[in-house]
């Protein structure tokens, strides 16, 4: 690679703009081929840009002549011309890859050949309504009818619901090269940005994508209600898929998570992708940095692709009025953790991608709480019934502490501790999970605990008091044991049952009936990481110190007899 | 404020460039007054820029005519012209503020009048060598001789070490308007970026700044070896200082932390500042976003100014060769958490600010370990003796767990637990801190613990076993109590001494002599937040499960008699 390589990019929309934002920081010249004043050109003042269409072969050739590496922000380009210029300039990713991916049927076929799980599909080129009806017989209804080319954001797709809708399908897409896909009954959609470098294949974290009217609306990193193991499987599948293609750069891999927990690749984009916008704020290296580094053979490592904080991205799509995106931007500026990106596209048109908002927060739950008013705002703006809402329970902060008890008779003992948690603003939940009367429920609760928002469990129990010890055996979370004084032995039975756990599964035991200390220990554990919690605890402890010093002053001043009298003793 | 206000900025260097980077995201037009192709203009393609000097009154007037709000990236501007145009265009911060601040003596005087702690100073204008000698008599040597105007990055400052150096001082600065300042014997330097809005004054976190040859080299957020209380005092002082000035925008406040822990304001910048570069990656809203929002009356809240992750910024200063900054950039690209910013300034000149690097990481210690090779690289590049080095001990990961014991006789009991910590890769430290023989040392250790890298303390003790309880009374960190079996009572004495702490200061007690469980509890506490730790624990627990299942298989297969024989029993 030459020193100071110039990058040529086909297309100057928002993806090109954010690519240039990354390039500007490293002082890399990016030559854009697109219309004058396109989004990307607005933030790049030099004379290397070319005015024209990225579909125009002559313009592509001109771009190649003044660039050292040519890349794309869109796959619907003239790959014949890219093949031609590839003898004189580096083209990344390879024109071969672009040629396969721009034809969705060829893409699926290629993936299947390389052992990557995709939905079944049937070529329909040259086949009329009868071909579609055959698909209906073979796949059942509904099935997807898709255009092989020029299809994105739902354009070029048609859901064939029954034999009766075959004619409507032909009318909608009949003049395009078509194929059919078996319906994927998915639970939710996941996506992974993959980085292909000269040395190997790296992955950004798995995100959940939410589409509305077939356009990406939201991404969640990490995904909601998806286990870490499944997220890892999605990264592995995405890696496998991209390993099947030639060339360097970032690739977006969209996947279905089916109801049986299996994964299918839905679609690949050979470039930065909407599902990777969140990386700008949420990761040390964004997908745009990663793309530049990959195509320019600059260093990049998996460690750069970690999540700094959970994040949610909301697209700003054009609404009913030309300034709808400005209204969303203004609303988003009121949100403390929101980063707002406008793409410089002029007036809004319905569904046009005008910008996006990324919120990062210490927990995904906190990001969700902050994002919800913005989702409501855009839904209202678009006259939509307010979409799938976070129910009122989960607009409460997600619980960090679970207080579990063997029996409701333990609840009065717990009161003082629960009050402390409330006072110190620790979100918590209380559950009855008897080790002996509901052993399966305790097992289920304990096994799932670490996949929730919970970080500490307090288990209160009397007598044999197996509750916290059994819980500790099924979870990796810290478990605090609160021995409750039962009928005999003054609580010593419970205390010893908790402390004397075998090597391997500790229970952090506090004093008999001392729920205050159980709660304060939970607060200390949370405060080990969260300095705001630690500060609240410090202030609380200072208050106790002041109170005892005040009493000492009163005792000194009034003498012990008056003090006792004041105590009514 | 009009819709789509245009911002005019005097100066188009790196600060203007990063301001435009923020403005680009919100699609705000920024008109730059500076030379053609200055750093800021390179990333902003529109016809509103003006070619000329920001010191040229006519050019300023021209800029004001095509802008709705005028601001500065440097304070050494013509405030008379700004006063004139202020009748037609909004100028932020106020020209009055710029006029006071650009004269450092007036700035100090103004702060002092408003009750802000600053170093004592004496006006020397019109006074010759005798004036300086009088200062020496009054303040003692060394003292600082400073130019009132056009002084930055150490230019315009002279340390007068003794009466003998008065002539050299006059020779160096004699043709400038001068004043003298009492020497500030500081422990380290702190800085706070302050945001003054129409509604009030907000502050970014406190950072530590490290200067070399009077130029900012590094910033640390949060500062090293500075308590949270002191960091808060610095924010309060910075807020007080900026409240003394008119106008809106961000202000950099540089402070000295003296050896007696008191704070003095050293210098104020009425604009984005080098000590605030870290905010681009480390905070939800950068200092540049904040400046735009403040001068345009857009919403901004204190919650946006939090630290997402600890961060360190290293300036890329020009070295001995014209491409020295490129070498530093290339080195930094190998660092996984580094964000690299080059300013587009062409060839390097020694000391010229060519760019900067920001590393953010989950802990400051991790950021330090990653930054150290880059610091070494620039030091070596500049032929400097390797500067204050992190000693070999601290290149080890900073300890997260302290294992303290009342006596070295507890160490054998602790061995199993220490081995677990090692196996699960938890950095820890071991100390002897007897509650009764070294009560003051235990107090000091416990009080300081929460200002260090420590997150959990394990306290082992036998007999009366006051160690963990006393430690818990002096810290907010979670304290795990490990009762050690002493001569009498089989350890029950220690166990009860730990569990039965009064309401307020819990000790998380584990079984007698069970240091394995004390260590595993510490691991669980760390894993509550750190999912990598939690995963290591999960794998470890799975290994135990497999081992017991293997034993069960052997018992089933061979029968109990053979099994006992195998045990040698």
Tab-separated table of N, CA, C and O in Angstrom, chain A residues 433-476:
chain	number	residue	atom	x	y	z
A	433	UNK	N	-39.406	-18.403	47.593
A	433	UNK	CA	-38.826	-19.545	46.868
A	433	UNK	C	-38.339	-20.560	47.894
A	433	UNK	O	-37.157	-20.601	48.233
A	434	UNK	N	-39.223	-21.375	48.398
A	434	UNK	CA	-38.834	-22.332	49.435
A	434	UNK	C	-37.971	-23.455	48.864
A	434	UNK	O	-38.313	-24.059	47.848
A	435	UNK	N	-36.861	-23.733	49.547
A	435	UNK	CA	-35.947	-24.776	49.066
A	435	UNK	C	-36.588	-26.153	49.147
A	435	UNK	O	-36.252	-27.042	48.366
A	436	UNK	N	-37.508	-26.335	50.079
A	436	UNK	CA	-38.052	-27.678	50.282
A	436	UNK	C	-39.465	-27.836	49.725
A	436	UNK	O	-39.826	-28.890	49.225
A	437	UNK	N	-40.249	-26.741	49.778
A	437	UNK	CA	-41.614	-26.873	49.270
A	437	UNK	C	-41.692	-26.542	47.771
A	437	UNK	O	-42.543	-27.020	47.059
A	438	UNK	N	-40.768	-25.690	47.266
A	438	UNK	CA	-40.759	-25.368	45.826
A	438	UNK	C	-39.335	-25.488	45.272
A	438	UNK	O	-38.790	-24.529	44.725
A	439	UNK	N	-38.745	-26.695	45.437
A	439	UNK	CA	-37.345	-26.824	45.008
A	439	UNK	C	-37.146	-26.536	43.516
A	439	UNK	O	-36.121	-25.966	43.130
A	440	UNK	N	-38.134	-26.906	42.674
A	440	UNK	CA	-37.972	-26.681	41.241
A	440	UNK	C	-38.016	-25.187	40.900
A	440	UNK	O	-37.304	-24.710	40.031
A	441	UNK	N	-38.880	-24.484	41.577
A	441	UNK	CA	-39.001	-23.036	41.346
A	441	UNK	C	-37.713	-22.333	41.801
A	441	UNK	O	-37.186	-21.453	41.115
A	442	UNK	N	-37.179	-22.768	42.934
A	442	UNK	CA	-35.914	-22.180	43.401
A	442	UNK	C	-34.800	-22.451	42.383
A	442	UNK	O	-33.999	-21.574	42.062
A	443	UNK	N	-34.796	-23.683	41.855
A	443	UNK	CA	-33.781	-24.041	40.867
A	443	UNK	C	-33.911	-23.164	39.618
A	443	UNK	O	-32.933	-22.607	39.120
A	444	UNK	N	-35.149	-23.035	39.140
A	444	UNK	CA	-35.378	-22.255	37.927
A	444	UNK	C	-34.980	-20.794	38.155
A	444	UNK	O	-34.268	-20.187	37.342
A	445	UNK	N	-35.420	-20.257	39.286
A	445	UNK	CA	-35.080	-18.868	39.610
A	445	UNK	C	-33.563	-18.690	39.648
A	445	UNK	O	-33.010	-17.751	39.063
A	446	UNK	N	-32.887	-19.590	40.340
A	446	UNK	CA	-31.443	-19.436	40.556
A	446	UNK	C	-30.665	-19.589	39.256
A	446	UNK	O	-29.722	-18.843	38.984
A	447	UNK	N	-31.083	-20.543	38.431
A	447	UNK	CA	-30.368	-20.785	37.172
A	447	UNK	C	-30.511	-19.614	36.217
A	447	UNK	O	-29.615	-19.324	35.435
A	448	UNK	N	-31.664	-18.946	36.253
A	448	UNK	CA	-31.901	-17.843	35.311
A	448	UNK	C	-31.363	-16.505	35.813
A	448	UNK	O	-31.224	-15.563	35.038
A	449	UNK	N	-31.112	-16.430	37.127
A	449	UNK	CA	-30.835	-15.127	37.740
A	449	UNK	C	-29.739	-14.353	36.999
A	449	UNK	O	-29.859	-13.154	36.741
A	450	UNK	N	-28.668	-15.058	36.615
A	450	UNK	CA	-27.538	-14.311	36.058
A	450	UNK	C	-27.793	-13.846	34.630
A	450	UNK	O	-27.017	-13.071	34.080
A	451	UNK	N	-28.897	-14.284	34.005
A	451	UNK	CA	-29.239	-13.761	32.677
A	451	UNK	C	-30.172	-12.560	32.777
A	451	UNK	O	-30.631	-12.047	31.769
A	452	UNK	N	-30.481	-12.120	33.982
A	452	UNK	CA	-31.382	-10.981	34.154
A	452	UNK	C	-30.576	-9.765	34.598
A	452	UNK	O	-29.357	-9.777	34.552
A	453	UNK	N	-31.279	-8.749	35.035
A	453	UNK	CA	-30.602	-7.542	35.511
A	453	UNK	C	-30.005	-7.723	36.898
A	453	UNK	O	-29.269	-6.868	37.378
A	454	UNK	N	-30.321	-8.848	37.544
A	454	UNK	CA	-29.894	-9.044	38.936
A	454	UNK	C	-28.382	-9.126	39.076
A	454	UNK	O	-27.699	-9.687	38.218
A	455	UNK	N	-27.869	-8.558	40.152
A	455	UNK	CA	-26.438	-8.654	40.434
A	455	UNK	C	-26.148	-9.264	41.805
A	455	UNK	O	-25.029	-9.719	42.040
A	456	UNK	N	-27.105	-9.232	42.702
A	456	UNK	CA	-26.932	-9.788	44.045
A	456	UNK	C	-28.247	-10.429	44.470
A	456	UNK	O	-29.321	-9.931	44.140
A	457	UNK	N	-28.140	-11.540	45.222
A	457	UNK	CA	-29.333	-12.182	45.772
A	457	UNK	C	-29.194	-12.226	47.288
A	457	UNK	O	-28.122	-12.570	47.812
A	458	UNK	N	-30.257	-11.841	47.990
A	458	UNK	CA	-30.310	-12.004	49.440
A	458	UNK	C	-31.289	-13.141	49.720
A	458	UNK	O	-32.439	-13.088	49.265
A	459	UNK	N	-30.834	-14.168	50.429
A	459	UNK	CA	-31.720	-15.274	50.763
A	459	UNK	C	-31.945	-15.325	52.262
A	459	UNK	O	-30.994	-15.479	53.032
A	460	UNK	N	-33.211	-15.204	52.689
A	460	UNK	CA	-33.531	-15.261	54.118
A	460	UNK	C	-34.176	-16.618	54.414
A	460	UNK	O	-35.048	-17.060	53.667
A	461	UNK	N	-33.731	-17.267	55.481
A	461	UNK	CA	-34.331	-18.554	55.835
A	461	UNK	C	-34.051	-18.880	57.288
A	461	UNK	O	-33.063	-18.407	57.864
A	462	UNK	N	-34.942	-19.692	57.887
A	462	UNK	CA	-34.751	-20.118	59.275
A	462	UNK	C	-34.576	-21.627	59.323
A	462	UNK	O	-34.656	-22.314	58.305
A	463	UNK	N	-34.299	-22.165	60.512
A	463	UNK	CA	-34.159	-23.608	60.681
A	463	UNK	C	-33.032	-24.173	59.840
A	463	UNK	O	-31.929	-23.642	59.816
A	464	UNK	N	-33.326	-25.229	59.091
A	464	UNK	CA	-32.300	-25.855	58.247
A	464	UNK	C	-31.736	-24.857	57.240
A	464	UNK	O	-30.579	-24.956	56.832
A	465	UNK	N	-32.556	-23.902	56.823
A	465	UNK	CA	-32.098	-22.716	56.082
A	465	UNK	C	-31.237	-23.056	54.876
A	465	UNK	O	-30.145	-22.534	54.697
A	466	UNK	N	-31.753	-23.957	54.009
A	466	UNK	CA	-31.000	-24.366	52.826
A	466	UNK	C	-31.111	-23.385	51.662
A	466	UNK	O	-30.401	-23.526	50.673
A	467	UNK	N	-32.029	-22.443	51.783
A	467	UNK	CA	-32.348	-21.583	50.643
A	467	UNK	C	-31.132	-20.892	50.013
A	467	UNK	O	-30.855	-21.091	48.835
A	468	UNK	N	-30.377	-20.092	50.766
A	468	UNK	CA	-29.270	-19.381	50.093
A	468	UNK	C	-28.192	-20.328	49.590
A	468	UNK	O	-27.619	-20.095	48.527
A	469	UNK	N	-27.935	-21.402	50.314
A	469	UNK	CA	-26.904	-22.344	49.878
A	469	UNK	C	-27.278	-23.044	48.588
A	469	UNK	O	-26.450	-23.193	47.676
A	470	UNK	N	-28.552	-23.463	48.470
A	470	UNK	CA	-28.984	-24.101	47.225
A	470	UNK	C	-28.966	-23.093	46.084
A	470	UNK	O	-28.544	-23.404	44.965
A	471	UNK	N	-29.407	-21.880	46.373
A	471	UNK	CA	-29.397	-20.825	45.351
A	471	UNK	C	-27.960	-20.624	44.856
A	471	UNK	O	-27.705	-20.568	43.645
A	472	UNK	N	-27.008	-20.543	45.783
A	472	UNK	CA	-25.605	-20.320	45.417
A	472	UNK	C	-25.063	-21.455	44.560
A	472	UNK	O	-24.139	-21.260	43.768
A	473	UNK	N	-25.638	-22.658	44.724
A	473	UNK	CA	-25.153	-23.797	43.948
A	473	UNK	C	-25.611	-23.740	42.499
A	473	UNK	O	-25.067	-24.426	41.643
A	474	UNK	N	-26.650	-22.920	42.220
A	474	UNK	CA	-27.197	-22.852	40.861
A	474	UNK	C	-26.908	-21.528	40.167
A	474	UNK	O	-27.434	-21.273	39.090
A	475	UNK	N	-26.182	-20.648	40.809
A	475	UNK	CA	-25.901	-19.354	40.169
A	475	UNK	C	-24.451	-18.964	40.409
A	475	UNK	O	-23.803	-19.512	41.319
A	476	UNK	N	-23.960	-18.045	39.591
A	476	UNK	CA	-22.626	-17.487	39.822
A	476	UNK	C	-22.713	-16.116	40.503
A	476	UNK	O	-21.694	-15.495	40.791
